[in-house]
JSON list of C-alpha atoms (C1' of nucleotides) in Angstrom, two decimals:
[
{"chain": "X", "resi": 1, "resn": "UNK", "atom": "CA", "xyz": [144.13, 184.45, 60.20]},
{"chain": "X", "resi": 2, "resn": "UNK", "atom": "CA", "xyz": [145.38, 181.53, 62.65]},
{"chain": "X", "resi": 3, "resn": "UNK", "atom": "CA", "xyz": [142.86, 178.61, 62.21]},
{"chain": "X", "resi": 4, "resn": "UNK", "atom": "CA", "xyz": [143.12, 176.34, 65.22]},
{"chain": "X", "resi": 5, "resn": "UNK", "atom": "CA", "xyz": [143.68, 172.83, 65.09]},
{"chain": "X", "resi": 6, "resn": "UNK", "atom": "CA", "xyz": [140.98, 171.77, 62.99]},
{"chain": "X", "resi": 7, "resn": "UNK", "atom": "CA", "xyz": [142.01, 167.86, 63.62]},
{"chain": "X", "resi": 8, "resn": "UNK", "atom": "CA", "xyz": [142.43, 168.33, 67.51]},
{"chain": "X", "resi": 9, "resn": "UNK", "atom": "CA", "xyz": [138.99, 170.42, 67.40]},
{"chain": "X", "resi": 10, "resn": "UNK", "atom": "CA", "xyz": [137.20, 167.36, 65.61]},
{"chain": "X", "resi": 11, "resn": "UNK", "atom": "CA", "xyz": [138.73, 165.05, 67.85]},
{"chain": "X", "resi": 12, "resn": "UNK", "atom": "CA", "xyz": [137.60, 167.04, 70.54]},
{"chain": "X", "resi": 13, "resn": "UNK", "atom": "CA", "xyz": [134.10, 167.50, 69.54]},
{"chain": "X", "resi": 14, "resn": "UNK", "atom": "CA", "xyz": [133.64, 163.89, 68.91]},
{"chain": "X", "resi": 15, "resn": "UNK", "atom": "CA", "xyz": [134.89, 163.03, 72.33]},
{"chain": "X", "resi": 16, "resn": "UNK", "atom": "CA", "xyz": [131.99, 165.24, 73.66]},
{"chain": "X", "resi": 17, "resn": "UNK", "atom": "CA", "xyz": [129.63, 163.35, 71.77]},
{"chain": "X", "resi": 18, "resn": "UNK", "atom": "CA", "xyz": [130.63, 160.28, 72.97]},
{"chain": "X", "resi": 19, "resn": "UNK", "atom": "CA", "xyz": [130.38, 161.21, 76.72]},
{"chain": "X", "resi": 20, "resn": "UNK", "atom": "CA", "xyz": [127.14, 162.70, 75.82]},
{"chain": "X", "resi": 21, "resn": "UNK", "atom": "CA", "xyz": [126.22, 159.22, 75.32]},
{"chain": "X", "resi": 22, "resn": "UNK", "atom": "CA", "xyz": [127.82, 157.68, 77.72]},
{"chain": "X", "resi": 23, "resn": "UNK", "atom": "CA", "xyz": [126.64, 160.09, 80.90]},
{"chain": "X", "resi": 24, "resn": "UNK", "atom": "CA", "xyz": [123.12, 160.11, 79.48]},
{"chain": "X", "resi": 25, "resn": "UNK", "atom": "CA", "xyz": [123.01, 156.05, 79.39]},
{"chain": "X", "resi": 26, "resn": "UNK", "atom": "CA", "xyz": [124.49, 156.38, 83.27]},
{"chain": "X", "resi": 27, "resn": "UNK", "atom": "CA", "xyz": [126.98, 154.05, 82.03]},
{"chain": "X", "resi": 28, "resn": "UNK", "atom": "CA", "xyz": [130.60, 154.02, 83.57]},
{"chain": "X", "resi": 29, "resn": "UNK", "atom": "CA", "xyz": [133.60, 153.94, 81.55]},
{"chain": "X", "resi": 30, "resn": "UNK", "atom": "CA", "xyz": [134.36, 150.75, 82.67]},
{"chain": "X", "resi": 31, "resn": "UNK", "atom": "CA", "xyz": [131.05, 149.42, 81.60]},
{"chain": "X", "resi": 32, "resn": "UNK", "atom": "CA", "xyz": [130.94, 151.34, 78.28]},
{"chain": "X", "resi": 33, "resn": "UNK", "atom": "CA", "xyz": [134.16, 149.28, 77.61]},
{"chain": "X", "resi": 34, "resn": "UNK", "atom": "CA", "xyz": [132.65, 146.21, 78.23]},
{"chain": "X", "resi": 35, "resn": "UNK", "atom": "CA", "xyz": [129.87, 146.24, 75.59]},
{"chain": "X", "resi": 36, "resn": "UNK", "atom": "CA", "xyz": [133.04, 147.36, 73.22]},
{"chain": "X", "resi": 37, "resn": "UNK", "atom": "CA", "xyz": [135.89, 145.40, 73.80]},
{"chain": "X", "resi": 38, "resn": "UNK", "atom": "CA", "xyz": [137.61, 148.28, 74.41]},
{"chain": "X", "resi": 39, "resn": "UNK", "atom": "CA", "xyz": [139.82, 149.07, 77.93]},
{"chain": "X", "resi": 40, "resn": "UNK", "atom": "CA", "xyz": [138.26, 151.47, 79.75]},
{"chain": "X", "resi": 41, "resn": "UNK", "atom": "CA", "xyz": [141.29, 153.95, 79.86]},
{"chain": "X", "resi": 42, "resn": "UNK", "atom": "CA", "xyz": [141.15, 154.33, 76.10]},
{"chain": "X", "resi": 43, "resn": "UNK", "atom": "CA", "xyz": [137.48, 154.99, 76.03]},
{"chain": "X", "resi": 44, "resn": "UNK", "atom": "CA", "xyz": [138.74, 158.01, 78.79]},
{"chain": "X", "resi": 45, "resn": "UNK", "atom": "CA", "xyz": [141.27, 158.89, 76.48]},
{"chain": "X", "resi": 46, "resn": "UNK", "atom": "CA", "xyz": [138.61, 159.13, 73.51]},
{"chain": "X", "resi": 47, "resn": "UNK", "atom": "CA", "xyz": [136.24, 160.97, 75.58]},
{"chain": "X", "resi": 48, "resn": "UNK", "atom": "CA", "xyz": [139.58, 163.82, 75.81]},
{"chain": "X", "resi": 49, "resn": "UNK", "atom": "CA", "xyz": [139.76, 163.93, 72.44]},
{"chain": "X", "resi": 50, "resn": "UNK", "atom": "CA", "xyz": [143.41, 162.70, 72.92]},
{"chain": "X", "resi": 51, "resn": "UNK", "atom": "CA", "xyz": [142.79, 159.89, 70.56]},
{"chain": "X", "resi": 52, "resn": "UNK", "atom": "CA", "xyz": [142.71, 159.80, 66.62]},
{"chain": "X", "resi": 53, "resn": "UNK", "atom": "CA", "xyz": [140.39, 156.86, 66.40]},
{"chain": "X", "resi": 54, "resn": "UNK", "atom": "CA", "xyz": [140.24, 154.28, 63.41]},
{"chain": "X", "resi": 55, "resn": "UNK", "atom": "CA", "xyz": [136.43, 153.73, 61.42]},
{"chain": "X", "resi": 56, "resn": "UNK", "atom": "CA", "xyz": [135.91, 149.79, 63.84]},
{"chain": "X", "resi": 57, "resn": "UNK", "atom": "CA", "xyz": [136.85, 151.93, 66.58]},
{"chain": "X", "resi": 58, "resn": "UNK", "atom": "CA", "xyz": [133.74, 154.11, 65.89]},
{"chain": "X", "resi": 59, "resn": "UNK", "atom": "CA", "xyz": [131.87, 151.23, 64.83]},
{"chain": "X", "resi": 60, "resn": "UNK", "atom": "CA", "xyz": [132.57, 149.54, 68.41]},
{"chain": "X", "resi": 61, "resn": "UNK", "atom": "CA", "xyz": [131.24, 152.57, 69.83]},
{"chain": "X", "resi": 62, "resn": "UNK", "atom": "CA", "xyz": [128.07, 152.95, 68.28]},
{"chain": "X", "resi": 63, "resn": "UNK", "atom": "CA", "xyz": [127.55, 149.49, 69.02]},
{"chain": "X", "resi": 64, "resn": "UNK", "atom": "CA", "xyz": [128.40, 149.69, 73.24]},
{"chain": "X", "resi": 65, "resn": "UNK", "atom": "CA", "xyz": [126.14, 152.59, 73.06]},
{"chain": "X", "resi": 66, "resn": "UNK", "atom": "CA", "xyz": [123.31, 150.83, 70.37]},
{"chain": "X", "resi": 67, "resn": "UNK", "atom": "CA", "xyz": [123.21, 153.80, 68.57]},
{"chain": "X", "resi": 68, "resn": "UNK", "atom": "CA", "xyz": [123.80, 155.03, 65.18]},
{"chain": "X", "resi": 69, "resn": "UNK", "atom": "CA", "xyz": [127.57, 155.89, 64.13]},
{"chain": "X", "resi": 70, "resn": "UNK", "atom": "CA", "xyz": [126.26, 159.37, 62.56]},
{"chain": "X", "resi": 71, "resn": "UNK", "atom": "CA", "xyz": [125.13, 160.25, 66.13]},
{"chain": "X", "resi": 72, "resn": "UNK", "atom": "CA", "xyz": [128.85, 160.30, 67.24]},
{"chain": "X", "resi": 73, "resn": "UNK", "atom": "CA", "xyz": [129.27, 163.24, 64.53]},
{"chain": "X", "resi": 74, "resn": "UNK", "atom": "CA", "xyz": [126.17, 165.46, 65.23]},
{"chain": "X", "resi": 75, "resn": "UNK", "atom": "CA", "xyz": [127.69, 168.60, 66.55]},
{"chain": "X", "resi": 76, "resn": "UNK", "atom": "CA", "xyz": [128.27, 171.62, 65.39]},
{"chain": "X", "resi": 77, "resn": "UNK", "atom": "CA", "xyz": [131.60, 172.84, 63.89]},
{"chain": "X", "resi": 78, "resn": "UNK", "atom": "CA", "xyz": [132.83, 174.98, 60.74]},
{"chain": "X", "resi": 79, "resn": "UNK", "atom": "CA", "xyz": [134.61, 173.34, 58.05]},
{"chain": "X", "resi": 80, "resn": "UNK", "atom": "CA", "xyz": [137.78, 175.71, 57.16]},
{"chain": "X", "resi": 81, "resn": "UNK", "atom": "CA", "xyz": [139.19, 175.60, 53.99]},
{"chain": "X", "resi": 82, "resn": "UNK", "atom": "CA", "xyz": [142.79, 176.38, 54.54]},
{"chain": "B", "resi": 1, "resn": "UNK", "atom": "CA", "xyz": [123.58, 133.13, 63.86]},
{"chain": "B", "resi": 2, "resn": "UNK", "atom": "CA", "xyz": [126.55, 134.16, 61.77]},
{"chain": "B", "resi": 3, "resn": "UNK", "atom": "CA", "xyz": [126.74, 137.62, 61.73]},
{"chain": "B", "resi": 4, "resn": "UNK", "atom": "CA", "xyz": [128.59, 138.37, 58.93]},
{"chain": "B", "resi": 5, "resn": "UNK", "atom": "CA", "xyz": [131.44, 140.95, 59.56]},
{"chain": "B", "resi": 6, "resn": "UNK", "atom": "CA", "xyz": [130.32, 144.33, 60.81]},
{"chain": "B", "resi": 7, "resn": "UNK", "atom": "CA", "xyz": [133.54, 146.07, 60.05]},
{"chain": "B", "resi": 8, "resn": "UNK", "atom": "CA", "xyz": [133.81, 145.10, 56.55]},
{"chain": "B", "resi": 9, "resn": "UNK", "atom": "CA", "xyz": [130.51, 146.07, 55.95]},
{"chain": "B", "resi": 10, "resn": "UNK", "atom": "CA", "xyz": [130.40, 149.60, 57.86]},
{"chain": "B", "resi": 11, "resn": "UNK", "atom": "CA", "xyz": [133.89, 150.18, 56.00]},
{"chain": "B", "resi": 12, "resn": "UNK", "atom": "CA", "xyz": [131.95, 149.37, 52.59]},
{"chain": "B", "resi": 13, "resn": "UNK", "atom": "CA", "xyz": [129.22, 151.37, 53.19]},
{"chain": "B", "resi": 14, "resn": "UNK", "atom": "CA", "xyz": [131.40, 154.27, 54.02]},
{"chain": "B", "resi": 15, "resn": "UNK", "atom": "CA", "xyz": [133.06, 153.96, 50.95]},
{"chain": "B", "resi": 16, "resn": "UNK", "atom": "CA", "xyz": [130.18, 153.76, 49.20]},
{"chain": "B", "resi": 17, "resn": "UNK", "atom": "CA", "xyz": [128.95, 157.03, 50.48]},
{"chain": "B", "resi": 18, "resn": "UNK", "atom": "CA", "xyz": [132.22, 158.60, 50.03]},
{"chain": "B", "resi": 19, "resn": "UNK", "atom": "CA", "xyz": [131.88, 157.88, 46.31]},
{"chain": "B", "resi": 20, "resn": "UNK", "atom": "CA", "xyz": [127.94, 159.06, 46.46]},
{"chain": "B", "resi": 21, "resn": "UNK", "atom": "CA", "xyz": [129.98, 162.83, 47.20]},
{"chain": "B", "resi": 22, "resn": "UNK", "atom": "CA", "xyz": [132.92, 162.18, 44.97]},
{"chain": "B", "resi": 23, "resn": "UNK", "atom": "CA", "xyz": [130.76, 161.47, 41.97]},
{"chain": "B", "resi": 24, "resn": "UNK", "atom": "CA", "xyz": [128.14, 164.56, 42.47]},
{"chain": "B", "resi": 25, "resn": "UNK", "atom": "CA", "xyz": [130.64, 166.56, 42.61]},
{"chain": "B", "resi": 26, "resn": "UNK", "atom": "CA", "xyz": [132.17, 165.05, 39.55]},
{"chain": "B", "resi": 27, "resn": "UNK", "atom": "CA", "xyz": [135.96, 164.62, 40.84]},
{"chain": "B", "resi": 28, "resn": "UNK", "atom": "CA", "xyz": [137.88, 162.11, 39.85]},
{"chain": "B", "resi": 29, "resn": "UNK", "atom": "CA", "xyz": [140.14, 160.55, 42.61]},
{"chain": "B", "resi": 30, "resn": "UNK", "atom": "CA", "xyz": [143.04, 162.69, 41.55]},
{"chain": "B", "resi": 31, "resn": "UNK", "atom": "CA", "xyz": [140.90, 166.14, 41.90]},
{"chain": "B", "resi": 32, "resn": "UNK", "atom": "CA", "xyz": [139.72, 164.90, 45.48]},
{"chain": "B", "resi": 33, "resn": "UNK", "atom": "CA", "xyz": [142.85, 163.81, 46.23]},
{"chain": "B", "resi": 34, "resn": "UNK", "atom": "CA", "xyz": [144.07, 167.47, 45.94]},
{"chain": "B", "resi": 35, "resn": "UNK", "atom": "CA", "xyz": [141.59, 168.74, 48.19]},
{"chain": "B", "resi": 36, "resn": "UNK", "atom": "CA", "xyz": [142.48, 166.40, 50.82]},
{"chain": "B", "resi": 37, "resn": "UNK", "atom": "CA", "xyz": [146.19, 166.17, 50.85]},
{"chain": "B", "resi": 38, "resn": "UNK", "atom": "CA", "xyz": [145.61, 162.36, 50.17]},
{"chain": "B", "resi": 39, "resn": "UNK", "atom": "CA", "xyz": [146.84, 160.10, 47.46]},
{"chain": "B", "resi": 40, "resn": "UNK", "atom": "CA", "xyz": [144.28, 159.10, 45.20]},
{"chain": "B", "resi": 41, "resn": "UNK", "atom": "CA", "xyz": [144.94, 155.34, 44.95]},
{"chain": "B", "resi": 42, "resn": "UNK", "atom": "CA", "xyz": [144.11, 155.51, 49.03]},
{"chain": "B", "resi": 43, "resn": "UNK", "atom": "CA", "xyz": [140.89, 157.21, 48.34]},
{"chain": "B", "resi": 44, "resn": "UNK", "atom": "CA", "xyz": [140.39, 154.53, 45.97]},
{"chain": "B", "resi": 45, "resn": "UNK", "atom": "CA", "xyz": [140.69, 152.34, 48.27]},
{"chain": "B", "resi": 46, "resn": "UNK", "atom": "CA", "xyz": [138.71, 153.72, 50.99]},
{"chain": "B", "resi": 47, "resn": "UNK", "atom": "CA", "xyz": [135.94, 154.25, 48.87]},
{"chain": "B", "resi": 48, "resn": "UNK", "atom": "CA", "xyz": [136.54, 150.23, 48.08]},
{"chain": "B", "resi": 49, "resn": "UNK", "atom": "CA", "xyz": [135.83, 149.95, 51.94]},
{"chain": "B", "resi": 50, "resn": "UNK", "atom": "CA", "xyz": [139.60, 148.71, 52.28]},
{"chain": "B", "resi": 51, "resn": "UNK", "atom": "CA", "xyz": [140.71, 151.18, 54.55]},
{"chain": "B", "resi": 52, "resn": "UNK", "atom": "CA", "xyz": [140.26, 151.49, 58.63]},
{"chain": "B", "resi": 53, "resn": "UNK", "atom": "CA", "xyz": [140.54, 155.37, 58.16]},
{"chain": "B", "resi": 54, "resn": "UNK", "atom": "CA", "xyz": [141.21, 157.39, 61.05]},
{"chain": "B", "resi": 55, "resn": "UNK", "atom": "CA", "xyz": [139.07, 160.22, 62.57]},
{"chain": "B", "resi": 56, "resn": "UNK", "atom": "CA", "xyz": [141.30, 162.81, 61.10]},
{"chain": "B", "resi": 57, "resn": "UNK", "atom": "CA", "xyz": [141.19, 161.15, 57.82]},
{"chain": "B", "resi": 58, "resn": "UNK", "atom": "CA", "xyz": [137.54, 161.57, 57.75]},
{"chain": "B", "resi": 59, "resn": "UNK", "atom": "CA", "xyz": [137.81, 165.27, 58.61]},
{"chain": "B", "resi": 60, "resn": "UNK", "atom": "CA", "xyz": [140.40, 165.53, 55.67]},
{"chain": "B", "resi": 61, "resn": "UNK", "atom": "CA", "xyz": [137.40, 163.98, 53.25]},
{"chain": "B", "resi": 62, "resn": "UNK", "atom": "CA", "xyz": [134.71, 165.90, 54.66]},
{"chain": "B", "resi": 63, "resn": "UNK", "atom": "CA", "xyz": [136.86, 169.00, 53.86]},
{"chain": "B", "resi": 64, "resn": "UNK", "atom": "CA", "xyz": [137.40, 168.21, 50.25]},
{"chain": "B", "resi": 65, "resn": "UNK", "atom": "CA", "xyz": [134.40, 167.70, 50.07]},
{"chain": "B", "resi": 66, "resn": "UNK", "atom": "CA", "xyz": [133.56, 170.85, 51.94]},
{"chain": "B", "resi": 67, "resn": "UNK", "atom": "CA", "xyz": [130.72, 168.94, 53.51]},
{"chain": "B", "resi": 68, "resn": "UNK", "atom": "CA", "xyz": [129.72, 167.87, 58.00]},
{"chain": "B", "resi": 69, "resn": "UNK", "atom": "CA", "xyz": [131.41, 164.82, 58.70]},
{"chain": "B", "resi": 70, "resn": "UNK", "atom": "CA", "xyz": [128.47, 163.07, 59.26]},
{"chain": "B", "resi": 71, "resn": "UNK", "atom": "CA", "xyz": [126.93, 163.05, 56.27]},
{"chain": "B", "resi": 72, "resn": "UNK", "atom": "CA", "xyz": [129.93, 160.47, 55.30]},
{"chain": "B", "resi": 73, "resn": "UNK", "atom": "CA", "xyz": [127.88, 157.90, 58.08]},
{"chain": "B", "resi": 74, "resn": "UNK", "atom": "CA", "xyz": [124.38, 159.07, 56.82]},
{"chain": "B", "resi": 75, "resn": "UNK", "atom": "CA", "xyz": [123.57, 155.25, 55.54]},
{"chain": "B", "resi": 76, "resn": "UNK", "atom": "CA", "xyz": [121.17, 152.87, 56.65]},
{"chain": "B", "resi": 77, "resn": "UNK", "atom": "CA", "xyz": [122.87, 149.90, 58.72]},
{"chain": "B", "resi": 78, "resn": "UNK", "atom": "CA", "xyz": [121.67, 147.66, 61.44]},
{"chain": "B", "resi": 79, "resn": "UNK", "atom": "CA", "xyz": [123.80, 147.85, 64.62]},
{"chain": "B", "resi": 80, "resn": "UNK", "atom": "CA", "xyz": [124.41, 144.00, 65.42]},
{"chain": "B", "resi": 81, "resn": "UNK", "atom": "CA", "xyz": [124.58, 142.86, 69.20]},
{"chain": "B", "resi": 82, "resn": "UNK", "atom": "CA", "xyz": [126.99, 139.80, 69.01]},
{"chain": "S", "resi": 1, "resn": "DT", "atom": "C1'", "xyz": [134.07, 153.56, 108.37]},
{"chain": "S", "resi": 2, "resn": "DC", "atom": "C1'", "xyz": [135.41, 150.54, 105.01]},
{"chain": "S", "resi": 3, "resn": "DA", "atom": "C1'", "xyz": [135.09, 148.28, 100.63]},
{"chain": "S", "resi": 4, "resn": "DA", "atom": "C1'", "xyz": [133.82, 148.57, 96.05]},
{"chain": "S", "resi": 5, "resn": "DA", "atom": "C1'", "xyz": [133.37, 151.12, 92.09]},
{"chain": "S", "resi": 6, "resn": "DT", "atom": "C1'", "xyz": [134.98, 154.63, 89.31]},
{"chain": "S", "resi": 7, "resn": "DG", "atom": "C1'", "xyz": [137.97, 158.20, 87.31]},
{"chain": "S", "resi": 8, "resn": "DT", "atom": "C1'", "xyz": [142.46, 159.30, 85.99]},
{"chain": "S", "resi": 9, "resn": "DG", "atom": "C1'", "xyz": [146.59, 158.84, 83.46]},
{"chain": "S", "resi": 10, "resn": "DG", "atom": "C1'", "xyz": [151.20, 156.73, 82.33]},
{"chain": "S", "resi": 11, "resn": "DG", "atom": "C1'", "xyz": [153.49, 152.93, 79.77]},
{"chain": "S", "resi": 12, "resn": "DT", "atom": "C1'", "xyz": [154.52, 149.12, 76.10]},
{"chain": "S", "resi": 13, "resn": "DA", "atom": "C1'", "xyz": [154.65, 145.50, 72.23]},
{"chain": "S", "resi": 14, "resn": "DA", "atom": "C1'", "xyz": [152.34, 144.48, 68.31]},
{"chain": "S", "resi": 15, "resn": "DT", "atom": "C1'", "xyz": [149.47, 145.79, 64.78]},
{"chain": "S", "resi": 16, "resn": "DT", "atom": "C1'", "xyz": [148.01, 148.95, 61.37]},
{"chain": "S", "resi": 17, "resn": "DA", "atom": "C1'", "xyz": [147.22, 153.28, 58.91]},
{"chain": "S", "resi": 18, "resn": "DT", "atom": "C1'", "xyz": [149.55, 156.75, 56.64]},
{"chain": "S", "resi": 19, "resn": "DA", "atom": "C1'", "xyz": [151.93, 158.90, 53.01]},
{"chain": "S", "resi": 20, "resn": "DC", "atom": "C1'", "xyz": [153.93, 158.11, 49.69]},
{"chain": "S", "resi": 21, "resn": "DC", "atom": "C1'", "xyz": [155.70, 155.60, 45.55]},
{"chain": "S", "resi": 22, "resn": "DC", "atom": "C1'", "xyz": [155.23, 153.07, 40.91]},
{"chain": "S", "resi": 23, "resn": "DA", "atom": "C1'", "xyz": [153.15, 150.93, 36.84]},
{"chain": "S", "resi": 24, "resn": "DC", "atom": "C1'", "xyz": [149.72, 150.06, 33.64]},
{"chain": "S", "resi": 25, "resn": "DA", "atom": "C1'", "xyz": [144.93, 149.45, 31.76]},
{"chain": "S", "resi": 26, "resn": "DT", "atom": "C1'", "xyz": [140.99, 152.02, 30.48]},
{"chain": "S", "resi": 27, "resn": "DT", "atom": "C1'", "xyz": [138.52, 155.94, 29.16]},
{"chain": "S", "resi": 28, "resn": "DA", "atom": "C1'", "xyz": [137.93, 160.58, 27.38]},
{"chain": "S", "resi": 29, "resn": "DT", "atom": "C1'", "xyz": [139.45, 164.39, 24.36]},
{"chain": "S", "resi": 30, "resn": "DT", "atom": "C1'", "xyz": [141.45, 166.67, 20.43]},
{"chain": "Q", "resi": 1, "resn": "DA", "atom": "C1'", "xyz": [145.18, 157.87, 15.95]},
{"chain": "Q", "resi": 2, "resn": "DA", "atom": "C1'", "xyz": [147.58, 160.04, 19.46]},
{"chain": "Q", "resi": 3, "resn": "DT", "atom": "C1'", "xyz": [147.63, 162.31, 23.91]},
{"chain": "Q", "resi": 4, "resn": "DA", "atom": "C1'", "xyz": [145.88, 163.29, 28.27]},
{"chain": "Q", "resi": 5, "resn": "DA", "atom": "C1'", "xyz": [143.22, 162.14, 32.08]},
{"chain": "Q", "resi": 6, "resn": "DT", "atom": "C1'", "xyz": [141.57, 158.76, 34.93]},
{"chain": "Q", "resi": 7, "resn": "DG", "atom": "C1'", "xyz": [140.92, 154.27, 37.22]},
{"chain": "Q", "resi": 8, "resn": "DT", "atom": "C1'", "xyz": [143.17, 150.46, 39.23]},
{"chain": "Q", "resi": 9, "resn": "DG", "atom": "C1'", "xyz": [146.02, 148.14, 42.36]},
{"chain": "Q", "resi": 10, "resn": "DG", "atom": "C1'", "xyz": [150.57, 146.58, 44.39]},
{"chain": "Q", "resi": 11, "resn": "DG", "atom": "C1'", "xyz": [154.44, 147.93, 47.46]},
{"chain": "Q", "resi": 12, "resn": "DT", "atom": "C1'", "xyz": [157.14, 150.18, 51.53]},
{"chain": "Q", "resi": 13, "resn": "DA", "atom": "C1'", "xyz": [159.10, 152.96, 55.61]},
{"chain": "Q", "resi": 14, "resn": "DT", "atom": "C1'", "xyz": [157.41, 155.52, 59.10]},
{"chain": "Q", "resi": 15, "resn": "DA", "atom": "C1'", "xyz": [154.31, 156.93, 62.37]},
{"chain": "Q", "resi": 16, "resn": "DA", "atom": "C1'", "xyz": [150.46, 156.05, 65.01]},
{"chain": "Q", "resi": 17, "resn": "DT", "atom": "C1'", "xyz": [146.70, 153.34, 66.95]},
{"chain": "Q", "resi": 18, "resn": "DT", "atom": "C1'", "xyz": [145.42, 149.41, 69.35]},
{"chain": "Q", "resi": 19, "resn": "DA", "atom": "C1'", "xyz": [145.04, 146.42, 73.11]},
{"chain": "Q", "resi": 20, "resn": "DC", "atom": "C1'", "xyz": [146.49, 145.81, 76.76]},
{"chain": "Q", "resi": 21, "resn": "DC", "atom": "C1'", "xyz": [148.84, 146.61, 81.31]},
{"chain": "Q", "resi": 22, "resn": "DC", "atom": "C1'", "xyz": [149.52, 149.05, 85.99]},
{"chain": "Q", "resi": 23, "resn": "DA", "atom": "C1'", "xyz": [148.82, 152.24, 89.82]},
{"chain": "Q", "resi": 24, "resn": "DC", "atom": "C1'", "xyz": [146.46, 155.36, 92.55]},
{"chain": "Q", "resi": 25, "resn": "DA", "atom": "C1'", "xyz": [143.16, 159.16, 93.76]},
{"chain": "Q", "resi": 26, "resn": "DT", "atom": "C1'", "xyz": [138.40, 160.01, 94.29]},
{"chain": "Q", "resi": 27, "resn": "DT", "atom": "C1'", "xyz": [133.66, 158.92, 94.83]},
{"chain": "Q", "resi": 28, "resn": "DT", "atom": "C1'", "xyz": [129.81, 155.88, 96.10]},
{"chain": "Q", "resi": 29, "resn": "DG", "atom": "C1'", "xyz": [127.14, 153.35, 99.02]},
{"chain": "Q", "resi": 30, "resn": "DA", "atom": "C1'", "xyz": [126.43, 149.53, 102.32]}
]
DNA sequence: TCAAATGTGGGTAATTATACCCACATTATT
DNA sequence: AATAATGTGGGTATAATTACCCACATTTGA
């Protein structure tokens, strides 16, 4: 059985989360990336799951968005073991 | 105010949770290690709160530990607004 | 209609994690 | 006591993220 890209699922599904947030606090990129220090591009990039993001990365999230790092990871996925 | 470093504490108290799993389970950092495809003086030092570990890092730990992600950031921390 | 805001995505130097070593002290286990 | 397992921590080349650019298409709203 071919298990897809577990990482570039996760990533994926994280990026969701994020934009969850994001849309839901009507809050730009642009302005997201000001409460994070981060360049609004990257957040975009994030958001596409096209980025394999470091712990203070998450942390600067949370923090933009004044929520709780776990929130970022509440979603639903199945944890193969390959 | 001096806030006193947010990263180095949210990396801490992701260790710290990584070694609440790690000990349940009673692995040593070698037997975790295996799980993970991870060497186990890096656990080590993640659990340490040493490491800036990457998303798919975290999905690697979660796996070995065949637990959600987020119960790695299930800790009690208040989000700081610098 | 026109300007401002936003979304989109490509690129780069510098920083940093990763993925491994190795060695040795400490703690079980027989 | 001797051996095995484990904990501990330092080091390094490579690969990747970060922290920024820039440009332009699209959307918003005055």
């Amino acid at each position: 059985m071919v298990i897809l890209d577990d990482k570039n699922e996760f990533l994926r599904l994280f990026g969701e989360r994020l934009g969850h947030f994001r849309t839901e606090q009507k809050l730009s990129f642009r302005e997201l990336a000001l409460n994070c220090n981060l360049d609004h591009s990257d957040i975009r990039k994030i958001e596409k799951g096209k980025r394999n993001i470091q712990l203070s990365t998450i942390l600067e999230l949370a923090k933009g968005l004044d929520i709780h790092p776990k929130e970022l990871f509440d979603f639903e996925m199945n944890i193969e073991k390959e």
